[in-house]
């Protein structure tokens, strides 16, 4: 009964969050364009499914993924083996990024555009190879980013120094990267921090900071996502340089 009540509350919250989008679409369709909303029944059904899916996703995070990530961080901290913790951090970053639907969509589209633009051959094998290369490059970069973030939490390093160094690196690499890869690289930094990666990585950071004496979960537990969105930019541009 408690779980059902929590899910119902999540459904109401999702409805509240989707309301501004519905209002904006209805306003521009009916007031600005002065046209009836096409396929109204399909649209309402789609909105309901989105609301239901969002509620299920958020509810799943709360009862499973967040506790799982925090508990594993606690367990590794108690074990006291830093190398196993770093290996887990890399595997978590790599695995969640490889499975990220947004990244898969972006690299597939990038492969099609690269083939049309003459960067690669217009064959399915070439496009698949290019897409897989991008995908693995981004996954490796996120894995490394999570490792750096975990080391930062353990050592207590200020996050802003590492972020400043990272963005200086982005600017430097951008100057040498081919033009056709720069946009893809910057987009890769955004799509990696999406539905699968963010919940688990955030839970890992908060759980680790909570389990280490002298660390503040609010100050030290967050920030891993910043690294996960920064390093793919550099790695993908280097990937483009190597393909020249």
Tab-separated table of C-alpha atoms in Angstrom:
chain	number	residue	atom	x	y	z
A	1	UNK	CA	0.000	0.000	0.000
A	2	UNK	CA	2.862	2.349	0.837
A	3	UNK	CA	4.537	1.677	-2.516
A	4	UNK	CA	1.244	2.282	-4.345
A	5	UNK	CA	0.770	5.595	-2.566
A	6	UNK	CA	4.337	6.619	-3.438
A	7	UNK	CA	3.779	5.726	-7.085
A	8	UNK	CA	0.532	7.705	-7.169
A	9	UNK	CA	2.368	10.710	-5.739
A	10	UNK	CA	5.067	10.262	-8.400
A	11	UNK	CA	2.346	10.193	-11.070
A	12	UNK	CA	0.917	13.476	-9.811
A	13	UNK	CA	4.384	15.057	-9.762
A	14	UNK	CA	5.009	13.911	-13.342
A	15	UNK	CA	1.668	15.407	-14.397
A	16	UNK	CA	2.649	18.679	-12.749
A	17	UNK	CA	6.039	18.678	-14.473
A	18	UNK	CA	4.513	18.002	-17.901
A	19	UNK	CA	1.814	20.657	-17.560
A	20	UNK	CA	4.003	23.614	-18.713
A	21	UNK	CA	4.952	21.721	-21.898
A	22	UNK	CA	1.305	20.981	-22.678
A	23	UNK	CA	0.322	24.596	-22.004
A	24	UNK	CA	3.071	25.962	-24.282
A	25	UNK	CA	2.155	23.624	-27.156
A	26	UNK	CA	-1.565	24.375	-26.789
A	27	UNK	CA	-0.952	28.135	-26.648
A	28	UNK	CA	1.140	28.306	-29.804
A	29	UNK	CA	-1.066	25.838	-31.697
A	30	UNK	CA	-4.417	27.429	-30.802
A	31	UNK	CA	-3.572	31.105	-30.196
A	32	UNK	CA	-0.531	31.864	-32.354
A	33	UNK	CA	-1.009	29.465	-35.272
A	34	UNK	CA	-4.808	29.446	-34.788
A	35	UNK	CA	-5.062	25.846	-35.905
A	36	UNK	CA	-6.763	22.876	-34.237
A	37	UNK	CA	-4.529	20.352	-32.548
A	38	UNK	CA	-4.083	17.417	-34.967
A	39	UNK	CA	-4.720	13.866	-33.745
A	40	UNK	CA	-5.877	15.069	-30.345
A	41	UNK	CA	-6.714	11.557	-29.119
A	42	UNK	CA	-3.250	10.258	-30.062
A	43	UNK	CA	-1.648	13.300	-28.453
A	44	UNK	CA	-3.504	12.823	-25.168
A	45	UNK	CA	-2.669	9.120	-25.181
A	46	UNK	CA	0.982	9.910	-25.825
A	47	UNK	CA	1.069	12.467	-22.999
A	48	UNK	CA	-0.401	9.907	-20.624
A	49	UNK	CA	2.183	7.303	-21.649
A	50	UNK	CA	5.000	9.827	-21.191
A	51	UNK	CA	3.645	10.712	-17.756
A	52	UNK	CA	3.353	7.033	-16.835
A	53	UNK	CA	6.828	6.225	-18.142
A	54	UNK	CA	8.373	9.171	-16.326
A	55	UNK	CA	6.664	8.143	-13.090
A	56	UNK	CA	7.838	4.544	-13.412
A	57	UNK	CA	11.366	5.693	-14.201
A	58	UNK	CA	11.584	8.062	-11.230
A	59	UNK	CA	9.970	5.499	-8.915
A	60	UNK	CA	12.460	2.876	-10.108
A	61	UNK	CA	15.356	5.220	-9.361
A	62	UNK	CA	14.125	5.849	-5.847
A	63	UNK	CA	13.528	2.215	-4.882
A	64	UNK	CA	16.425	0.587	-6.744
A	65	UNK	CA	19.182	2.524	-8.519
A	66	UNK	CA	19.883	5.219	-5.932
A	67	UNK	CA	20.039	2.760	-2.988
A	68	UNK	CA	22.088	0.325	-5.072
A	69	UNK	CA	24.720	2.906	-6.001
A	70	UNK	CA	24.974	4.244	-2.452
A	71	UNK	CA	25.175	0.781	-0.877
A	72	UNK	CA	27.938	-0.325	-3.242
A	73	UNK	CA	29.890	2.844	-2.494
A	74	UNK	CA	29.541	2.154	1.232
A	75	UNK	CA	30.656	-1.456	0.720
A	76	UNK	CA	33.765	-0.508	-1.259
A	77	UNK	CA	34.675	2.189	1.272
A	78	UNK	CA	34.381	-0.314	4.138
A	79	UNK	CA	36.457	-2.826	2.193
A	80	UNK	CA	39.263	-0.294	2.144
A	81	UNK	CA	40.667	-1.332	-1.247
A	82	UNK	CA	41.032	1.776	-3.401
A	83	UNK	CA	41.920	-0.175	-6.549
A	84	UNK	CA	38.691	-2.170	-6.465
A	85	UNK	CA	36.772	1.061	-5.910
A	86	UNK	CA	38.461	2.705	-8.904
A	87	UNK	CA	37.875	-0.391	-11.043
A	88	UNK	CA	34.193	-0.319	-10.100
A	89	UNK	CA	34.001	3.426	-10.861
A	90	UNK	CA	35.525	2.913	-14.317
A	91	UNK	CA	33.294	-0.071	-15.085
A	92	UNK	CA	30.214	1.848	-13.940
A	93	UNK	CA	31.035	4.858	-16.105
A	94	UNK	CA	31.929	2.743	-19.127
A	95	UNK	CA	28.975	0.371	-18.824
A	96	UNK	CA	26.282	2.987	-18.292
A	97	UNK	CA	27.588	5.136	-21.153
A	98	UNK	CA	27.765	2.273	-23.657
A	99	UNK	CA	24.136	1.508	-22.851
A	100	UNK	CA	23.028	5.164	-23.042
A	101	UNK	CA	20.224	5.455	-25.659
A	102	UNK	CA	20.942	9.140	-26.315
A	103	UNK	CA	24.583	8.389	-27.150
A	104	UNK	CA	23.602	5.546	-29.491
A	105	UNK	CA	21.250	7.886	-31.363
A	106	UNK	CA	23.869	10.637	-31.678
A	107	UNK	CA	26.725	8.419	-32.921
A	108	UNK	CA	24.448	6.730	-35.475
A	109	UNK	CA	23.389	10.128	-36.816
A	110	UNK	CA	27.001	11.315	-36.808
A	111	UNK	CA	28.023	8.272	-38.847
A	112	UNK	CA	25.366	9.029	-41.494
A	113	UNK	CA	26.461	12.662	-41.754
A	114	UNK	CA	30.136	11.697	-41.876
A	115	UNK	CA	29.420	9.348	-44.781
A	116	UNK	CA	27.526	12.037	-46.696
A	117	UNK	CA	30.272	14.567	-45.988
A	118	UNK	CA	32.989	12.282	-47.331
A	119	UNK	CA	34.719	11.792	-44.003
A	120	UNK	CA	34.175	8.023	-44.248
A	121	UNK	CA	33.093	5.676	-47.005
A	122	UNK	CA	29.361	5.454	-47.705
A	123	UNK	CA	29.087	1.807	-46.728
A	124	UNK	CA	27.240	0.279	-43.812
A	125	UNK	CA	30.455	-1.297	-42.527
A	126	UNK	CA	32.266	2.052	-42.513
A	127	UNK	CA	29.384	3.826	-40.808
A	128	UNK	CA	29.062	1.097	-38.185
A	129	UNK	CA	32.805	1.164	-37.521
A	130	UNK	CA	32.753	4.955	-37.172
A	131	UNK	CA	29.731	4.871	-34.824
A	132	UNK	CA	31.241	2.110	-32.677
A	133	UNK	CA	34.539	4.008	-32.493
A	134	UNK	CA	32.771	7.135	-31.283
A	135	UNK	CA	30.678	5.176	-28.815
A	136	UNK	CA	33.672	3.364	-27.287
A	137	UNK	CA	35.692	6.591	-27.176
A	138	UNK	CA	32.957	8.364	-25.233
A	139	UNK	CA	32.456	5.368	-22.915
A	140	UNK	CA	36.188	5.199	-22.137
A	141	UNK	CA	36.268	8.924	-21.435
A	142	UNK	CA	33.337	8.717	-19.025
A	143	UNK	CA	34.913	5.758	-17.249
A	144	UNK	CA	38.102	7.779	-16.795
A	145	UNK	CA	36.077	10.803	-15.687
A	146	UNK	CA	34.344	8.834	-12.926
A	147	UNK	CA	37.730	7.513	-11.756
A	148	UNK	CA	39.059	11.093	-11.542
A	149	UNK	CA	35.923	12.140	-9.687
A	150	UNK	CA	36.250	9.322	-7.179
A	151	UNK	CA	39.914	10.185	-6.557
A	152	UNK	CA	38.832	13.803	-5.999
A	153	UNK	CA	36.334	12.697	-3.343
A	154	UNK	CA	38.922	10.497	-1.622
A	155	UNK	CA	41.606	13.201	-1.646
A	156	UNK	CA	39.238	16.099	-0.962
A	157	UNK	CA	40.447	18.159	-3.933
A	158	UNK	CA	38.407	21.296	-4.776
A	159	UNK	CA	36.304	20.540	-7.838
A	160	UNK	CA	36.617	23.957	-9.476
A	161	UNK	CA	40.366	23.608	-10.052
A	162	UNK	CA	39.879	20.345	-11.950
A	163	UNK	CA	36.984	21.777	-13.972
A	164	UNK	CA	39.028	24.857	-14.933
A	165	UNK	CA	41.920	22.653	-16.056
A	166	UNK	CA	39.492	20.502	-18.018
A	167	UNK	CA	37.951	23.392	-19.899
A	168	UNK	CA	41.375	24.831	-20.668
A	169	UNK	CA	42.148	21.424	-22.182
A	170	UNK	CA	38.921	21.566	-24.214
A	171	UNK	CA	39.869	24.970	-25.645
A	172	UNK	CA	43.385	23.804	-26.539
A	173	UNK	CA	42.232	20.589	-28.231
A	174	UNK	CA	39.482	22.474	-30.103
A	175	UNK	CA	42.163	24.564	-31.817
A	176	UNK	CA	43.707	21.422	-33.355
A	177	UNK	CA	40.593	19.318	-33.986
A	178	UNK	CA	39.041	19.105	-37.473
A	179	UNK	CA	35.936	21.249	-37.894
A	180	UNK	CA	33.618	18.325	-38.629
A	181	UNK	CA	34.239	16.667	-35.252
A	182	UNK	CA	33.931	19.698	-32.944
A	183	UNK	CA	30.122	19.842	-32.891
A	184	UNK	CA	29.860	16.082	-32.388
A	185	UNK	CA	32.386	16.268	-29.538
A	186	UNK	CA	30.508	19.006	-27.709
A	187	UNK	CA	27.209	17.160	-28.123
A	188	UNK	CA	28.825	13.973	-26.828
A	189	UNK	CA	29.510	15.748	-23.563
A	190	UNK	CA	25.805	16.362	-23.139
A	191	UNK	CA	24.296	13.059	-24.203
A	192	UNK	CA	26.512	11.045	-21.865
A	193	UNK	CA	24.841	12.604	-18.831
A	194	UNK	CA	21.357	11.279	-19.428
A	195	UNK	CA	18.825	8.807	-18.085
A	196	UNK	CA	21.070	5.846	-17.223
A	197	UNK	CA	24.392	7.432	-16.301
A	198	UNK	CA	23.267	10.267	-14.036
A	199	UNK	CA	21.318	8.329	-11.355
A	200	UNK	CA	23.962	5.666	-10.757
A	201	UNK	CA	26.922	8.041	-10.868
A	202	UNK	CA	25.233	10.528	-8.548
A	203	UNK	CA	24.383	7.767	-6.090
A	204	UNK	CA	27.989	6.565	-6.205
A	205	UNK	CA	29.357	10.009	-5.409
A	206	UNK	CA	26.922	10.726	-2.584
A	207	UNK	CA	27.349	7.260	-1.082
A	208	UNK	CA	31.145	7.470	-1.215
A	209	UNK	CA	31.265	10.947	0.316
A	210	UNK	CA	28.870	9.833	3.063
A	211	UNK	CA	31.019	6.835	3.944
A	212	UNK	CA	34.361	8.660	4.183
A	213	UNK	CA	35.066	10.459	7.425
A	214	UNK	CA	35.544	14.190	6.965
A	215	UNK	CA	33.696	14.354	3.639
A	216	UNK	CA	30.462	16.297	3.195
A	217	UNK	CA	27.961	14.581	0.855
A	218	UNK	CA	26.626	17.960	-0.268
A	219	UNK	CA	30.049	19.419	-1.047
A	220	UNK	CA	32.048	16.344	-2.033
A	221	UNK	CA	29.314	13.934	-3.180
A	222	UNK	CA	28.272	15.875	-6.254
A	223	UNK	CA	30.395	16.857	-9.226
A	224	UNK	CA	31.030	13.492	-10.879
A	225	UNK	CA	28.579	14.369	-13.648
A	226	UNK	CA	30.619	17.486	-14.458
A	227	UNK	CA	33.626	15.294	-15.246
A	228	UNK	CA	31.454	12.874	-17.208
A	229	UNK	CA	30.266	15.693	-19.462
A	230	UNK	CA	33.712	17.258	-19.863
A	231	UNK	CA	36.099	14.459	-20.762
A	232	UNK	CA	34.083	13.126	-23.763
A	233	UNK	CA	34.559	16.483	-25.490
A	234	UNK	CA	38.336	16.125	-25.332
A	235	UNK	CA	38.376	12.406	-26.195
A	236	UNK	CA	36.075	12.729	-29.216
A	237	UNK	CA	38.106	15.621	-30.642
A	238	UNK	CA	41.284	13.574	-30.214
A	239	UNK	CA	39.455	10.719	-31.985
A	240	UNK	CA	38.743	13.120	-34.856
A	241	UNK	CA	42.377	14.230	-34.980
A	242	UNK	CA	43.506	10.600	-35.258
A	243	UNK	CA	41.034	9.993	-38.105
A	244	UNK	CA	42.415	12.861	-40.202
